[in-house]
Amino acid sequence: MASGDCASVVDEAFGNPRLAVLYDVLDPDRGDLDAYLAMAEEFGARRVLDIGCGTGVFALLLAARGCDVVGVDPAAASLDVARAKPGAGRVRWLHGDATRLPPLAVDLATMTANVAQQITEPDAWRNTLRGAHTALRTGGRLVFETRDPARRAWQEWNRAATHTVTDVPGTGPVESWVEVTEVEGPLVTFRWTYAFTADGRVLTSDSTLRFRGREEVEADLAAQGYVVEPLRDAPDRPGRELVFVARRRGPWER
């Protein structure tokens, strides 16, 4: 997913075809999605909008369970990876963001992993919440996560803690690591480096996340017409994540 204005800026890790194909290989453990699958079942969601769907991992899991899924992402290279996967024909893939969607009436909209934090600009964030609200049916829910700012997760983002060498099929060994380059208020900027042994090429991808506190997020949701439900924790990262569930308010609740 893009950082900044999600409609126009795409990080190299998602927009560069050579890096987009690495995403699933370098981050194979997607146990974080189990909680989202459980909530889709809990809410009886049959129609789902996956905002910032990336390479389509979550969208395809939902489709395999019989859900009608729309996946939207501004990174064309990531969508190309998604479209090439088995079962991709069961998902409607859209190149863009939540501010430019066709008419939908979904039961559930999701922003998994870092998607919500990667929308850093206040206007882009409000427009994304508004776009998701429009896409939901009355009573439908928006679910997303954000890292708890109090945990200061970025302090662990350095080469010593993150350096890995992964043997990528068809590509060969790829070294990767992340380093923080700037912390300014709620914004944390970091750089991923990817070194390809086969040809000596080194590529980098700069990203920025916005760390929003609970009160800020709940106020933003209420301002866009949501009823905020009780905060949840991420089962795979207890105490580290804030998981928000927000329901599209019905006209009788105004």
PDB file of C-alpha atoms in Angstrom:
ATOM      1  CA  MET A   1       0.000   0.000   0.000  1.00  0.00           C
ATOM      2  CA  ALA A   2       1.128   3.511  -0.585  1.00  0.00           C
ATOM      3  CA  SER A   3       2.304   5.981   1.964  1.00  0.00           C
ATOM      4  CA  GLY A   4       1.169   9.582   1.985  1.00  0.00           C
ATOM      5  CA  ASP A   5      -1.656  10.234  -0.493  1.00  0.00           C
ATOM      6  CA  CYS A   6      -2.701   6.678  -1.243  1.00  0.00           C
ATOM      7  CA  ALA A   7      -4.055   7.737  -4.616  1.00  0.00           C
ATOM      8  CA  SER A   8      -0.713   8.872  -6.021  1.00  0.00           C
ATOM      9  CA  VAL A   9       2.312   7.629  -4.059  1.00  0.00           C
ATOM     10  CA  VAL A  10       3.343   3.967  -4.053  1.00  0.00           C
ATOM     11  CA  ASP A  11       6.341   2.625  -2.145  1.00  0.00           C
ATOM     12  CA  GLU A  12       8.933   0.831  -4.275  1.00  0.00           C
ATOM     13  CA  ALA A  13       8.422  -2.370  -2.280  1.00  0.00           C
ATOM     14  CA  PHE A  14       4.906  -2.595  -3.721  1.00  0.00           C
ATOM     15  CA  GLY A  15       5.204  -0.712  -6.997  1.00  0.00           C
ATOM     16  CA  ASN A  16       8.487  -2.071  -8.373  1.00  0.00           C
ATOM     17  CA  PRO A  17       7.767  -5.390 -10.137  1.00  0.00           C
ATOM     18  CA  ARG A  18      11.086  -6.888  -9.049  1.00  0.00           C
ATOM     19  CA  LEU A  19      10.270  -6.147  -5.394  1.00  0.00           C
ATOM     20  CA  ALA A  20       6.537  -6.851  -5.505  1.00  0.00           C
ATOM     21  CA  VAL A  21       7.164 -10.515  -6.377  1.00  0.00           C
ATOM     22  CA  LEU A  22       9.323 -10.836  -3.258  1.00  0.00           C
ATOM     23  CA  TYR A  23       6.668  -9.692  -0.811  1.00  0.00           C
ATOM     24  CA  ASP A  24       5.054 -13.055  -0.058  1.00  0.00           C
ATOM     25  CA  VAL A  25       8.386 -14.895   0.013  1.00  0.00           C
ATOM     26  CA  LEU A  26      10.013 -12.474   2.444  1.00  0.00           C
ATOM     27  CA  ASP A  27       6.963 -12.345   4.711  1.00  0.00           C
ATOM     28  CA  PRO A  28       5.478 -15.855   4.524  1.00  0.00           C
ATOM     29  CA  ASP A  29       3.902 -15.987   8.003  1.00  0.00           C
ATOM     30  CA  ARG A  30       0.520 -14.282   7.702  1.00  0.00           C
ATOM     31  CA  GLY A  31      -0.913 -15.519  10.960  1.00  0.00           C
ATOM     32  CA  ASP A  32      -2.021 -11.928  11.547  1.00  0.00           C
ATOM     33  CA  LEU A  33      -4.834 -12.564   9.073  1.00  0.00           C
ATOM     34  CA  ASP A  34      -6.443 -15.262  11.204  1.00  0.00           C
ATOM     35  CA  ALA A  35      -8.115 -12.652  13.402  1.00  0.00           C
ATOM     36  CA  TYR A  36      -9.587 -10.920  10.351  1.00  0.00           C
ATOM     37  CA  LEU A  37     -10.922 -14.207   8.996  1.00  0.00           C
ATOM     38  CA  ALA A  38     -12.484 -14.901  12.385  1.00  0.00           C
ATOM     39  CA  MET A  39     -14.155 -11.487  12.430  1.00  0.00           C
ATOM     40  CA  ALA A  40     -15.525 -11.964   8.918  1.00  0.00           C
ATOM     41  CA  GLU A  41     -17.152 -15.153  10.178  1.00  0.00           C
ATOM     42  CA  GLU A  42     -18.278 -13.501  13.434  1.00  0.00           C
ATOM     43  CA  PHE A  43     -20.011 -10.705  11.526  1.00  0.00           C
ATOM     44  CA  GLY A  44     -21.499 -13.040   8.920  1.00  0.00           C
ATOM     45  CA  ALA A  45     -19.784 -11.080   6.158  1.00  0.00           C
ATOM     46  CA  ARG A  46     -20.440 -12.378   2.653  1.00  0.00           C
ATOM     47  CA  ARG A  47     -19.327  -9.300   0.716  1.00  0.00           C
ATOM     48  CA  VAL A  48     -15.935  -7.856   1.651  1.00  0.00           C
ATOM     49  CA  LEU A  49     -13.832  -4.917   0.493  1.00  0.00           C
ATOM     50  CA  ASP A  50     -10.106  -5.429   1.099  1.00  0.00           C
ATOM     51  CA  ILE A  51      -8.518  -1.962   1.059  1.00  0.00           C
ATOM     52  CA  GLY A  52      -4.796  -2.063   0.298  1.00  0.00           C
ATOM     53  CA  CYS A  53      -5.063  -5.689  -0.793  1.00  0.00           C
ATOM     54  CA  GLY A  54      -1.468  -5.804  -2.059  1.00  0.00           C
ATOM     55  CA  THR A  55      -0.565  -9.210  -3.453  1.00  0.00           C
ATOM     56  CA  GLY A  56      -4.004 -10.533  -2.562  1.00  0.00           C
ATOM     57  CA  VAL A  57      -3.244 -12.940   0.291  1.00  0.00           C
ATOM     58  CA  PHE A  58      -6.239 -11.987   2.444  1.00  0.00           C
ATOM     59  CA  ALA A  59      -8.623 -11.446  -0.468  1.00  0.00           C
ATOM     60  CA  LEU A  60      -7.907 -14.937  -1.767  1.00  0.00           C
ATOM     61  CA  LEU A  61      -8.380 -16.507   1.665  1.00  0.00           C
ATOM     62  CA  LEU A  62     -11.810 -14.876   1.864  1.00  0.00           C
ATOM     63  CA  ALA A  63     -12.727 -15.918  -1.672  1.00  0.00           C
ATOM     64  CA  ALA A  64     -11.762 -19.511  -0.877  1.00  0.00           C
ATOM     65  CA  ARG A  65     -14.343 -19.375   1.928  1.00  0.00           C
ATOM     66  CA  GLY A  66     -17.048 -18.331  -0.501  1.00  0.00           C
ATOM     67  CA  CYS A  67     -17.023 -14.562   0.091  1.00  0.00           C
ATOM     68  CA  ASP A  68     -17.647 -12.066  -2.692  1.00  0.00           C
ATOM     69  CA  VAL A  69     -14.442 -10.010  -2.493  1.00  0.00           C
ATOM     70  CA  VAL A  70     -13.274  -6.736  -4.001  1.00  0.00           C
ATOM     71  CA  GLY A  71      -9.567  -6.007  -3.576  1.00  0.00           C
ATOM     72  CA  VAL A  72      -8.296  -2.489  -4.228  1.00  0.00           C
ATOM     73  CA  ASP A  73      -4.703  -1.242  -4.239  1.00  0.00           C
ATOM     74  CA  PRO A  74      -2.790   1.649  -5.858  1.00  0.00           C
ATOM     75  CA  ALA A  75       0.249  -0.531  -6.632  1.00  0.00           C
ATOM     76  CA  ALA A  76      -0.184  -2.064 -10.091  1.00  0.00           C
ATOM     77  CA  ALA A  77       2.815  -4.380  -9.640  1.00  0.00           C
ATOM     78  CA  SER A  78       1.325  -5.891  -6.489  1.00  0.00           C
ATOM     79  CA  LEU A  79      -2.011  -6.389  -8.233  1.00  0.00           C
ATOM     80  CA  ASP A  80      -0.225  -8.165 -11.074  1.00  0.00           C
ATOM     81  CA  VAL A  81       1.156 -10.617  -8.508  1.00  0.00           C
ATOM     82  CA  ALA A  82      -2.319 -11.085  -7.033  1.00  0.00           C
ATOM     83  CA  ARG A  83      -3.967 -11.659 -10.403  1.00  0.00           C
ATOM     84  CA  ALA A  84      -1.448 -14.398 -11.254  1.00  0.00           C
ATOM     85  CA  LYS A  85      -2.293 -16.514  -8.209  1.00  0.00           C
ATOM     86  CA  PRO A  86      -4.553 -19.587  -8.211  1.00  0.00           C
ATOM     87  CA  GLY A  87      -8.162 -18.597  -7.574  1.00  0.00           C
ATOM     88  CA  ALA A  88      -7.572 -14.967  -8.511  1.00  0.00           C
ATOM     89  CA  GLY A  89     -10.533 -15.059 -10.893  1.00  0.00           C
ATOM     90  CA  ARG A  90     -12.863 -15.227  -7.895  1.00  0.00           C
ATOM     91  CA  VAL A  91     -11.800 -11.753  -6.723  1.00  0.00           C
ATOM     92  CA  ARG A  92     -12.634  -8.410  -8.331  1.00  0.00           C
ATOM     93  CA  TRP A  93      -9.314  -6.529  -8.444  1.00  0.00           C
ATOM     94  CA  LEU A  94      -9.337  -2.733  -8.691  1.00  0.00           C
ATOM     95  CA  HIS A  95      -6.341  -0.484  -9.302  1.00  0.00           C
ATOM     96  CA  GLY A  96      -6.843   2.564  -7.086  1.00  0.00           C
ATOM     97  CA  ASP A  97      -7.838   3.355  -3.533  1.00  0.00           C
ATOM     98  CA  ALA A  98     -10.878   3.614  -1.288  1.00  0.00           C
ATOM     99  CA  THR A  99     -11.630   7.172  -2.387  1.00  0.00           C
ATOM    100  CA  ARG A 100     -12.486   6.089  -5.943  1.00  0.00           C
ATOM    101  CA  LEU A 101     -14.689   3.025  -5.762  1.00  0.00           C
ATOM    102  CA  PRO A 102     -17.655   1.888  -7.851  1.00  0.00           C
ATOM    103  CA  PRO A 103     -20.982   1.533  -6.028  1.00  0.00           C
ATOM    104  CA  LEU A 104     -20.709  -1.245  -3.448  1.00  0.00           C
ATOM    105  CA  ALA A 105     -22.723  -2.429  -0.459  1.00  0.00           C
ATOM    106  CA  VAL A 106     -20.306  -4.648   1.419  1.00  0.00           C
ATOM    107  CA  ASP A 107     -20.755  -6.208   4.839  1.00  0.00           C
ATOM    108  CA  LEU A 108     -17.132  -5.699   5.824  1.00  0.00           C
ATOM    109  CA  ALA A 109     -14.239  -3.455   4.793  1.00  0.00           C
ATOM    110  CA  THR A 110     -10.738  -4.241   5.997  1.00  0.00           C
ATOM    111  CA  MET A 111      -7.307  -2.643   6.142  1.00  0.00           C
ATOM    112  CA  THR A 112      -4.915  -5.339   7.305  1.00  0.00           C
ATOM    113  CA  ALA A 113      -1.274  -5.085   8.422  1.00  0.00           C
ATOM    114  CA  ASN A 114       0.225  -1.595   7.890  1.00  0.00           C
ATOM    115  CA  VAL A 115      -2.389  -0.273   5.471  1.00  0.00           C
ATOM    116  CA  ALA A 116      -4.092   2.186   7.832  1.00  0.00           C
ATOM    117  CA  GLN A 117      -0.789   3.590   9.074  1.00  0.00           C
ATOM    118  CA  GLN A 118       0.581   3.989   5.567  1.00  0.00           C
ATOM    119  CA  ILE A 119      -2.090   6.581   4.831  1.00  0.00           C
ATOM    120  CA  THR A 120      -0.200   9.381   6.506  1.00  0.00           C
ATOM    121  CA  GLU A 121      -1.806  12.618   5.293  1.00  0.00           C
ATOM    122  CA  PRO A 122      -4.855  13.760   7.320  1.00  0.00           C
ATOM    123  CA  ASP A 123      -6.974  14.516   4.250  1.00  0.00           C
ATOM    124  CA  ALA A 124      -6.136  11.189   2.620  1.00  0.00           C
ATOM    125  CA  TRP A 125      -6.973   9.402   5.887  1.00  0.00           C
ATOM    126  CA  ARG A 126     -10.350  11.152   6.248  1.00  0.00           C
ATOM    127  CA  ASN A 127     -11.151  10.481   2.601  1.00  0.00           C
ATOM    128  CA  THR A 128     -10.280   6.811   3.004  1.00  0.00           C
ATOM    129  CA  LEU A 129     -12.574   6.471   6.028  1.00  0.00           C
ATOM    130  CA  ARG A 130     -15.294   8.270   4.093  1.00  0.00           C
ATOM    131  CA  GLY A 131     -14.803   6.042   1.055  1.00  0.00           C
ATOM    132  CA  ALA A 132     -15.030   2.890   3.169  1.00  0.00           C
ATOM    133  CA  HIS A 133     -18.158   4.269   4.833  1.00  0.00           C
ATOM    134  CA  THR A 134     -19.789   4.818   1.438  1.00  0.00           C
ATOM    135  CA  ALA A 135     -18.853   1.285   0.339  1.00  0.00           C
ATOM    136  CA  LEU A 136     -20.429  -0.327   3.423  1.00  0.00           C
ATOM    137  CA  ARG A 137     -24.066  -1.211   3.746  1.00  0.00           C
ATOM    138  CA  THR A 138     -25.828   0.266   6.741  1.00  0.00           C
ATOM    139  CA  GLY A 139     -24.658  -1.755   9.724  1.00  0.00           C
ATOM    140  CA  GLY A 140     -21.571  -2.986   7.879  1.00  0.00           C
ATOM    141  CA  ARG A 141     -18.214  -2.776   9.624  1.00  0.00           C
ATOM    142  CA  LEU A 142     -14.772  -1.385   8.943  1.00  0.00           C
ATOM    143  CA  VAL A 143     -11.941  -3.268  10.663  1.00  0.00           C
ATOM    144  CA  PHE A 144      -8.293  -2.250  10.772  1.00  0.00           C
ATOM    145  CA  GLU A 145      -5.255  -2.258  13.026  1.00  0.00           C
ATOM    146  CA  THR A 146      -2.585   0.209  14.021  1.00  0.00           C
ATOM    147  CA  ARG A 147       0.471  -0.222  16.194  1.00  0.00           C
ATOM    148  CA  ASP A 148       0.127   1.175  19.698  1.00  0.00           C
ATOM    149  CA  PRO A 149       2.317   4.322  19.670  1.00  0.00           C
ATOM    150  CA  ALA A 150       3.198   3.768  23.326  1.00  0.00           C
ATOM    151  CA  ARG A 151       5.149   0.627  22.385  1.00  0.00           C
ATOM    152  CA  ARG A 152       7.508   2.580  20.076  1.00  0.00           C
ATOM    153  CA  ALA A 153       7.904  -0.383  17.732  1.00  0.00           C
ATOM    154  CA  TRP A 154      10.263   1.537  15.450  1.00  0.00           C
ATOM    155  CA  GLN A 155      13.026   1.307  18.031  1.00  0.00           C
ATOM    156  CA  GLU A 156      13.470  -2.317  16.952  1.00  0.00           C
ATOM    157  CA  TRP A 157      13.708  -1.497  13.238  1.00  0.00           C
ATOM    158  CA  ASN A 158      17.429  -1.731  12.561  1.00  0.00           C
ATOM    159  CA  ARG A 159      19.753  -3.858  10.461  1.00  0.00           C
ATOM    160  CA  ALA A 160      20.979  -5.993  13.352  1.00  0.00           C
ATOM    161  CA  ALA A 161      17.443  -7.036  14.292  1.00  0.00           C
ATOM    162  CA  THR A 162      15.982  -7.435  10.800  1.00  0.00           C
ATOM    163  CA  HIS A 163      18.746  -8.644   8.462  1.00  0.00           C
ATOM    164  CA  THR A 164      17.878 -11.852   6.640  1.00  0.00           C
ATOM    165  CA  VAL A 165      19.039 -13.793   3.606  1.00  0.00           C
ATOM    166  CA  THR A 166      16.248 -15.558   1.738  1.00  0.00           C
ATOM    167  CA  ASP A 167      16.683 -17.966  -1.152  1.00  0.00           C
ATOM    168  CA  VAL A 168      13.968 -16.861  -3.563  1.00  0.00           C
ATOM    169  CA  PRO A 169      12.951 -19.429  -6.218  1.00  0.00           C
ATOM    170  CA  GLY A 170      13.943 -18.219  -9.669  1.00  0.00           C
ATOM    171  CA  THR A 171      15.862 -15.285  -8.217  1.00  0.00           C
ATOM    172  CA  GLY A 172      18.481 -16.645  -5.853  1.00  0.00           C
ATOM    173  CA  PRO A 173      19.573 -15.306  -2.461  1.00  0.00           C
ATOM    174  CA  VAL A 174      18.219 -11.889  -1.476  1.00  0.00           C
ATOM    175  CA  GLU A 175      19.511  -9.989   1.528  1.00  0.00           C
ATOM    176  CA  SER A 176      17.008  -7.625   3.166  1.00  0.00           C
ATOM    177  CA  TRP A 177      16.944  -5.344   6.175  1.00  0.00           C
ATOM    178  CA  VAL A 178      15.233  -2.206   7.459  1.00  0.00           C
ATOM    179  CA  GLU A 179      16.568   0.928   9.120  1.00  0.00           C
ATOM    180  CA  VAL A 180      14.705   3.958  10.496  1.00  0.00           C
ATOM    181  CA  THR A 181      15.756   7.169   8.771  1.00  0.00           C
ATOM    182  CA  GLU A 182      13.600   9.761  10.527  1.00  0.00           C
ATOM    183  CA  VAL A 183      11.154  10.138  13.403  1.00  0.00           C
ATOM    184  CA  GLU A 184       9.138  13.350  13.353  1.00  0.00           C
ATOM    185  CA  GLY A 185       6.177  13.488  15.717  1.00  0.00           C
ATOM    186  CA  PRO A 186       3.736  10.707  14.785  1.00  0.00           C
ATOM    187  CA  LEU A 187       5.563   9.993  11.507  1.00  0.00           C
ATOM    188  CA  VAL A 188       8.241   7.304  11.294  1.00  0.00           C
ATOM    189  CA  THR A 189      10.173   6.934   8.043  1.00  0.00           C
ATOM    190  CA  PHE A 190      12.272   3.858   7.298  1.00  0.00           C
ATOM    191  CA  ARG A 191      14.147   2.286   4.421  1.00  0.00           C
ATOM    192  CA  TRP A 192      14.105  -1.337   3.311  1.00  0.00           C
ATOM    193  CA  THR A 193      17.190  -2.495   1.419  1.00  0.00           C
ATOM    194  CA  TYR A 194      17.198  -5.507  -0.916  1.00  0.00           C
ATOM    195  CA  ALA A 195      20.495  -6.897  -2.230  1.00  0.00           C
ATOM    196  CA  PHE A 196      20.327  -9.473  -5.043  1.00  0.00           C
ATOM    197  CA  THR A 197      23.256 -11.875  -5.038  1.00  0.00           C
ATOM    198  CA  ALA A 198      22.658 -13.066  -8.614  1.00  0.00           C
ATOM    199  CA  ASP A 199      23.448  -9.744 -10.290  1.00  0.00           C
ATOM    200  CA  GLY A 200      24.687  -7.550  -7.435  1.00  0.00           C
ATOM    201  CA  ARG A 201      21.735  -5.173  -7.780  1.00  0.00           C
ATOM    202  CA  VAL A 202      20.691  -3.253  -4.659  1.00  0.00           C
ATOM    203  CA  LEU A 203      17.212  -1.721  -4.470  1.00  0.00           C
ATOM    204  CA  THR A 204      15.695   0.353  -1.689  1.00  0.00           C
ATOM    205  CA  SER A 205      12.175   1.294  -0.669  1.00  0.00           C
ATOM    206  CA  ASP A 206      11.323   4.205   1.616  1.00  0.00           C
ATOM    207  CA  SER A 207       8.118   4.122   3.655  1.00  0.00           C
ATOM    208  CA  THR A 208       6.430   6.299   6.248  1.00  0.00           C
ATOM    209  CA  LEU A 209       3.926   5.196   8.882  1.00  0.00           C
ATOM    210  CA  ARG A 210       1.722   7.432  10.986  1.00  0.00           C
ATOM    211  CA  PHE A 211       1.312   6.289  14.588  1.00  0.00           C
ATOM    212  CA  ARG A 212      -2.162   7.370  15.720  1.00  0.00           C
ATOM    213  CA  GLY A 213      -3.393   7.012  19.273  1.00  0.00           C
ATOM    214  CA  ARG A 214      -6.689   5.447  20.256  1.00  0.00           C
ATOM    215  CA  GLU A 215      -8.515   8.708  20.975  1.00  0.00           C
ATOM    216  CA  GLU A 216      -7.449  10.236  17.664  1.00  0.00           C
ATOM    217  CA  VAL A 217      -8.634   7.244  15.647  1.00  0.00           C
ATOM    218  CA  GLU A 218     -11.943   6.971  17.480  1.00  0.00           C
ATOM    219  CA  ALA A 219     -12.605  10.688  16.932  1.00  0.00           C
ATOM    220  CA  ASP A 220     -11.803  10.347  13.214  1.00  0.00           C
ATOM    221  CA  LEU A 221     -14.182   7.402  12.888  1.00  0.00           C
ATOM    222  CA  ALA A 222     -17.029   9.142  14.702  1.00  0.00           C
ATOM    223  CA  ALA A 223     -16.608  12.223  12.499  1.00  0.00           C
ATOM    224  CA  GLN A 224     -17.125  10.070   9.394  1.00  0.00           C
ATOM    225  CA  GLY A 225     -20.369   8.477  10.573  1.00  0.00           C
ATOM    226  CA  TYR A 226     -19.188   5.348  12.333  1.00  0.00           C
ATOM    227  CA  VAL A 227     -20.198   3.862  15.655  1.00  0.00           C
ATOM    228  CA  VAL A 228     -16.987   2.693  17.296  1.00  0.00           C
ATOM    229  CA  GLU A 229     -17.261  -0.735  18.899  1.00  0.00           C
ATOM    230  CA  PRO A 230     -15.053  -1.935  21.782  1.00  0.00           C
ATOM    231  CA  LEU A 231     -11.342  -1.936  21.004  1.00  0.00           C
ATOM    232  CA  ARG A 232      -9.767  -5.312  20.356  1.00  0.00           C
ATOM    233  CA  ASP A 233      -6.272  -6.716  20.708  1.00  0.00           C
ATOM    234  CA  ALA A 234      -4.317  -8.576  18.029  1.00  0.00           C
ATOM    235  CA  PRO A 235      -4.091 -12.233  19.147  1.00  0.00           C
ATOM    236  CA  ASP A 236      -0.754 -12.757  17.403  1.00  0.00           C
ATOM    237  CA  ARG A 237       0.803  -9.599  18.922  1.00  0.00           C
ATOM    238  CA  PRO A 238      -0.894  -9.064  22.292  1.00  0.00           C
ATOM    239  CA  GLY A 239      -0.425  -5.603  23.720  1.00  0.00           C
ATOM    240  CA  ARG A 240       1.220  -4.249  20.586  1.00  0.00           C
ATOM    241  CA  GLU A 241      -1.696  -3.510  18.270  1.00  0.00           C
ATOM    242  CA  LEU A 242      -4.942  -1.562  18.492  1.00  0.00           C
ATOM    243  CA  VAL A 243      -7.649  -3.278  16.457  1.00  0.00           C
ATOM    244  CA  PHE A 244     -10.578  -1.023  15.611  1.00  0.00           C
ATOM    245  CA  VAL A 245     -14.065  -2.175  14.681  1.00  0.00           C
ATOM    246  CA  ALA A 246     -16.381   0.571  13.441  1.00  0.00           C
ATOM    247  CA  ARG A 247     -19.967   0.112  12.267  1.00  0.00           C
ATOM    248  CA  ARG A 248     -21.676   2.278   9.673  1.00  0.00           C
ATOM    249  CA  ARG A 249     -24.276   4.158  11.640  1.00  0.00           C
ATOM    250  CA  GLY A 250     -27.920   3.669  10.673  1.00  0.00           C
ATOM    251  CA  PRO A 251     -30.208   6.661   9.996  1.00  0.00           C
ATOM    252  CA  TRP A 252     -32.164   5.840  13.153  1.00  0.00           C
ATOM    253  CA  GLU A 253     -29.015   6.449  15.222  1.00  0.00           C
ATOM    254  CA  ARG A 254     -28.498  10.076  14.200  1.00  0.00           C
TER     255      ARG A 254
END
